[in-house]
PDB file of C-alpha atoms in Angstrom:
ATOM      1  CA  UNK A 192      37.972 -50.077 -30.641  1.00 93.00           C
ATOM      2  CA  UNK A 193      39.426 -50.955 -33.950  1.00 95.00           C
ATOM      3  CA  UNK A 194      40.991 -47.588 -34.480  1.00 95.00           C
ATOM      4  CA  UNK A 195      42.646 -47.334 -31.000  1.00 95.00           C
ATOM      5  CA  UNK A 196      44.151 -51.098 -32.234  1.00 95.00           C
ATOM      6  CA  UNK A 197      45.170 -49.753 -35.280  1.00 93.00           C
ATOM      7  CA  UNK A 198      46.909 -46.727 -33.509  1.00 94.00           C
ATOM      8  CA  UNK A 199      48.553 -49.093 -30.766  1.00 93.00           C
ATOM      9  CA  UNK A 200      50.069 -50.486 -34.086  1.00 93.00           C
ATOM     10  CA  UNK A 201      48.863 -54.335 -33.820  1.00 94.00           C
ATOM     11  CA  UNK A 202      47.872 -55.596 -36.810  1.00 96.00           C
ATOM     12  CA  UNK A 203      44.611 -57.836 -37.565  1.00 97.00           C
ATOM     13  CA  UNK A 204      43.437 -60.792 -39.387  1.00 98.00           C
ATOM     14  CA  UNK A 205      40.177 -62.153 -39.098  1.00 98.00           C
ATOM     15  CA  UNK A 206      39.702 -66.196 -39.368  1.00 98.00           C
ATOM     16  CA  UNK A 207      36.349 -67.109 -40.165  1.00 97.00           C
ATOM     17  CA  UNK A 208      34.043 -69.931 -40.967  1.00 95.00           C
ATOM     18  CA  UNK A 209      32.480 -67.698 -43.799  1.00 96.00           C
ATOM     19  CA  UNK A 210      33.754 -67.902 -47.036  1.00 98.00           C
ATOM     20  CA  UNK A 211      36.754 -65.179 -47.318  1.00 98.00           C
ATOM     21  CA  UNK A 212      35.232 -63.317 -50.764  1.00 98.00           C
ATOM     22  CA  UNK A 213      31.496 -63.013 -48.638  1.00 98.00           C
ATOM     23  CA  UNK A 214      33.217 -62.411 -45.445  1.00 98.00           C
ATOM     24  CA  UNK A 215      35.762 -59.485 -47.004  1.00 99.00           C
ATOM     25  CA  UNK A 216      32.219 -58.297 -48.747  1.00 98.00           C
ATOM     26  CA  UNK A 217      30.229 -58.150 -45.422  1.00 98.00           C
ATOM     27  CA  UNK A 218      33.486 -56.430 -44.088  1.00 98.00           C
ATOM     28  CA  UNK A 219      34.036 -53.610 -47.081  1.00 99.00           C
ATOM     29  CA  UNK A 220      29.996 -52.775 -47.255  1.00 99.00           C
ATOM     30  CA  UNK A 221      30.471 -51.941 -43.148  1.00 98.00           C
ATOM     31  CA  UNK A 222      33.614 -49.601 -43.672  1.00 98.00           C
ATOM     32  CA  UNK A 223      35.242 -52.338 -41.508  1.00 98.00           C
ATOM     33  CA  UNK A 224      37.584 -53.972 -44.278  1.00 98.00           C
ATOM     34  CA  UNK A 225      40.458 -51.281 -43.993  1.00 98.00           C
ATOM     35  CA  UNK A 226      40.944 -52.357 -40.407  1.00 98.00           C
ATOM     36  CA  UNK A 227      41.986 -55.779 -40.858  1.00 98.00           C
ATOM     37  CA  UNK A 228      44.985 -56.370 -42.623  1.00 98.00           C
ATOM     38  CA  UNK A 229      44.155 -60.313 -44.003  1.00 99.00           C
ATOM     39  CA  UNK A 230      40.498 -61.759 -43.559  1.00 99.00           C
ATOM     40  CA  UNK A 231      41.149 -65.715 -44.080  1.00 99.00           C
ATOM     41  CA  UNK A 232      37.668 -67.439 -44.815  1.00 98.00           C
ATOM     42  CA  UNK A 233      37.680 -71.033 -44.005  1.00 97.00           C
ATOM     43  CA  UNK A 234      37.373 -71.867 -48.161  1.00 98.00           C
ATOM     44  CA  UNK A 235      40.825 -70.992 -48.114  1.00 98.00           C
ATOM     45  CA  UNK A 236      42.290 -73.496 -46.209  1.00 98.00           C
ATOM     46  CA  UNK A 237      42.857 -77.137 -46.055  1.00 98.00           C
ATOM     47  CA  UNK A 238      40.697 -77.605 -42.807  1.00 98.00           C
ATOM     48  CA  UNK A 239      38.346 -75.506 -41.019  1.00 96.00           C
ATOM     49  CA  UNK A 240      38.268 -74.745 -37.617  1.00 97.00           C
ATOM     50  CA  UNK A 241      38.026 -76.833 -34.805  1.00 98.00           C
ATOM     51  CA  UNK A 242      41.290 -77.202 -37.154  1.00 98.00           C
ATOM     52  CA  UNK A 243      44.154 -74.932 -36.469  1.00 99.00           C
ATOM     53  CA  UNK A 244      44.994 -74.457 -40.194  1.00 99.00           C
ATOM     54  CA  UNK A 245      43.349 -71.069 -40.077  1.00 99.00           C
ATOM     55  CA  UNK A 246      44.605 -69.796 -37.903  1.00 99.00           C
ATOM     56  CA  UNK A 247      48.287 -70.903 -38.544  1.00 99.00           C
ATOM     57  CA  UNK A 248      47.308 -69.315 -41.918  1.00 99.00           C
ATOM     58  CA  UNK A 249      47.191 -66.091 -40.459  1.00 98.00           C
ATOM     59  CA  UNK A 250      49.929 -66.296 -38.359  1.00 99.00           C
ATOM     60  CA  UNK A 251      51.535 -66.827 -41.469  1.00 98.00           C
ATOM     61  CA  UNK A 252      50.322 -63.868 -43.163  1.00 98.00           C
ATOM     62  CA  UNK A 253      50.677 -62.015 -40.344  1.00 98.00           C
ATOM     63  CA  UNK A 254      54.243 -62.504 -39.940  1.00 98.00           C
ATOM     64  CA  UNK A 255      53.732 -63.258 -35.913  1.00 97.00           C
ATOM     65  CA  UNK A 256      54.711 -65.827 -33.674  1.00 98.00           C
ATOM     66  CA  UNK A 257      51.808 -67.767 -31.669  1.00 98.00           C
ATOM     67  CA  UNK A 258      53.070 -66.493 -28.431  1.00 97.00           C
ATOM     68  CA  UNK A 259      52.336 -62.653 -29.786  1.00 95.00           C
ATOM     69  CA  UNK A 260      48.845 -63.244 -30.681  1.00 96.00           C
ATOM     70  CA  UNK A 261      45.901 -63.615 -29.391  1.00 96.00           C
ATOM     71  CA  UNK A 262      42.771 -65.496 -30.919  1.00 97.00           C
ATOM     72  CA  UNK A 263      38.762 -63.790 -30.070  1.00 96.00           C
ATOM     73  CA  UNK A 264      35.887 -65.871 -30.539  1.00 95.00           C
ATOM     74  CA  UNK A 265      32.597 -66.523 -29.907  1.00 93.00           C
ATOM     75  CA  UNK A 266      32.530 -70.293 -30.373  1.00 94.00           C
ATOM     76  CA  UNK A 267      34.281 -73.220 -28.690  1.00 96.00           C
ATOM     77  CA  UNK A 268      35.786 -73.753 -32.439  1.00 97.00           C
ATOM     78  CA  UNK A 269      37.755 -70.900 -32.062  1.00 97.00           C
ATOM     79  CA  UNK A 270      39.123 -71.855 -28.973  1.00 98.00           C
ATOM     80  CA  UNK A 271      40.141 -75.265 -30.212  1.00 98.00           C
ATOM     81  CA  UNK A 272      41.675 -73.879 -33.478  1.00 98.00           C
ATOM     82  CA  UNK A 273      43.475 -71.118 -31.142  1.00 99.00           C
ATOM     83  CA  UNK A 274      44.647 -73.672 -28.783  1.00 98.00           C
ATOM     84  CA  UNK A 275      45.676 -75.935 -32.119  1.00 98.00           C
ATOM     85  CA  UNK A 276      47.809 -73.357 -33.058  1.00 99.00           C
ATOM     86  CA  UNK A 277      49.579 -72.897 -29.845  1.00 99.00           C
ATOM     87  CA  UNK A 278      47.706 -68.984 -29.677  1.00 98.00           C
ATOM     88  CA  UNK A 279      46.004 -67.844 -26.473  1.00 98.00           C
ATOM     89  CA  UNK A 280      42.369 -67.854 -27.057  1.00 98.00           C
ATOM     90  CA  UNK A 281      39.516 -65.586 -25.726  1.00 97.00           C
ATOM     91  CA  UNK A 282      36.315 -65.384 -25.345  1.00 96.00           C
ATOM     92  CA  UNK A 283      34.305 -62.532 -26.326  1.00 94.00           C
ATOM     93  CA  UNK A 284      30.708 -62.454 -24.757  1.00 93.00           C
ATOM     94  CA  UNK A 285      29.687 -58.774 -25.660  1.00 88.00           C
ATOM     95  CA  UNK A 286      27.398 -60.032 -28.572  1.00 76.00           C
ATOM     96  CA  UNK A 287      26.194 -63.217 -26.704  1.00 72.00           C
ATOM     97  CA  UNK A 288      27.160 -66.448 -28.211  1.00 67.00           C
ATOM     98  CA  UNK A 289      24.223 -69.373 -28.920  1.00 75.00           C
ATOM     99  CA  UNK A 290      25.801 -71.286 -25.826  1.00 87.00           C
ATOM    100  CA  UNK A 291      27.419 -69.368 -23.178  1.00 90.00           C
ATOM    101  CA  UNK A 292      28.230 -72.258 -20.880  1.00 92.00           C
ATOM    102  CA  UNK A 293      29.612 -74.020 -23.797  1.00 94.00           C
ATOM    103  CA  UNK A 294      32.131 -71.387 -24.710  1.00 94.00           C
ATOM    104  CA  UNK A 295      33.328 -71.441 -21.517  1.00 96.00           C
ATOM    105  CA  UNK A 296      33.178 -75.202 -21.015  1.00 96.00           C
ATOM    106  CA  UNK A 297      36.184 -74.759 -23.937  1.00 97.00           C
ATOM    107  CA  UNK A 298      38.593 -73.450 -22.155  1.00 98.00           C
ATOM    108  CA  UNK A 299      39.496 -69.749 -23.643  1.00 98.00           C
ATOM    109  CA  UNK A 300      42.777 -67.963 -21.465  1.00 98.00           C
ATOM    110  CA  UNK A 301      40.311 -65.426 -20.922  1.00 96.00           C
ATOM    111  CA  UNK A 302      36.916 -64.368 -20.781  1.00 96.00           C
ATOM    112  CA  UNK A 303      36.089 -60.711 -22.500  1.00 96.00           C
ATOM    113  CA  UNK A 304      32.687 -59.179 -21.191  1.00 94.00           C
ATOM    114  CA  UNK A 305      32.756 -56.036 -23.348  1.00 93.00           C
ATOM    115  CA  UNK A 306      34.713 -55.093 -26.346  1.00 91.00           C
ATOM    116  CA  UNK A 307      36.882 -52.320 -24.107  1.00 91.00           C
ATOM    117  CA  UNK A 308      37.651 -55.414 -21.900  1.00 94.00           C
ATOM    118  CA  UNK A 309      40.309 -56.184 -25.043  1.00 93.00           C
ATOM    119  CA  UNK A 310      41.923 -53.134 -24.898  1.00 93.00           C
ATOM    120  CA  UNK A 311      43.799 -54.517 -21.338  1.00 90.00           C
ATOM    121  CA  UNK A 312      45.177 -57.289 -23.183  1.00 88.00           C
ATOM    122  CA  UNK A 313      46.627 -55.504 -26.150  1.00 87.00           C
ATOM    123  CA  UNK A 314      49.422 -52.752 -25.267  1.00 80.00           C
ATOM    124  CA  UNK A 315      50.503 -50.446 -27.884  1.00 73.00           C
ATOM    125  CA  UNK A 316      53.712 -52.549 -29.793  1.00 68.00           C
ATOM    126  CA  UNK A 317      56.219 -50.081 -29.013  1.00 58.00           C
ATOM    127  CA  UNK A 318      55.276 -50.545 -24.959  1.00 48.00           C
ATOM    128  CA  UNK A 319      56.232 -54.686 -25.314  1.00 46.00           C
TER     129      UNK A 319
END
């Protein structure tokens, strides 16, 4: 999934509410670190999520308008710090969240089932 991202040529960022050095650790031990191209821990900003800070934050670093991303979560903060920040949020159930209903009961644009279920929503850059 990650690869066929990388190859459609969108770039990543992960926002979490892990500190960014144990996060980008966790990341680099699973040979998943190279896929992301910013990993924002919420240490390293003002506020964390429900916030929108980090998430702005990587828009930021990201060099992308909120209208051309897309936030994935597992928790109703994520949805509030994607909505926040004026991004679409989603909501990934593949690894199932503590409180399904209360994901849900958040809000997200749309509701991801499986990890493939992402690749519909993200288009190779060249084809927008």
């Amino acid at each position: 999934l990650l690869l066929t991202l990388r190859v459609r040529g969108l770039r990543l960022a992960i926002a979490t509410g892990k500190s960014g050095p144990r996060a980008r650790s966790l990341l680099d031990r699973l040979g998943l670190l190279p896929f992301f191209a910013h990993v924002i821990g919420s240490d390293e900003v003002a506020r964390p999520k429900p916030a929108p800070d980090i998430v702005r934050h990587a828009l930021d670093l990201l060099d992308v308008s909120a209208e051309r991303a897309i936030m994935i979560g597992d928790a109703p903060t994520d949805i509030a710090s994607a909505r926040g920040a004026g991004v679409a949020s989603a909501a990934a159930l593949w690894a199932p969240p503590e409180d399904v209903d209360e994901l849900l009961a958040a809000g997200p644009d749309v509701v991801l089932r499986r990890p493939a279920d992402l690749l519909a929503l993200c288009p190779s850059v060249s084809a927008r």
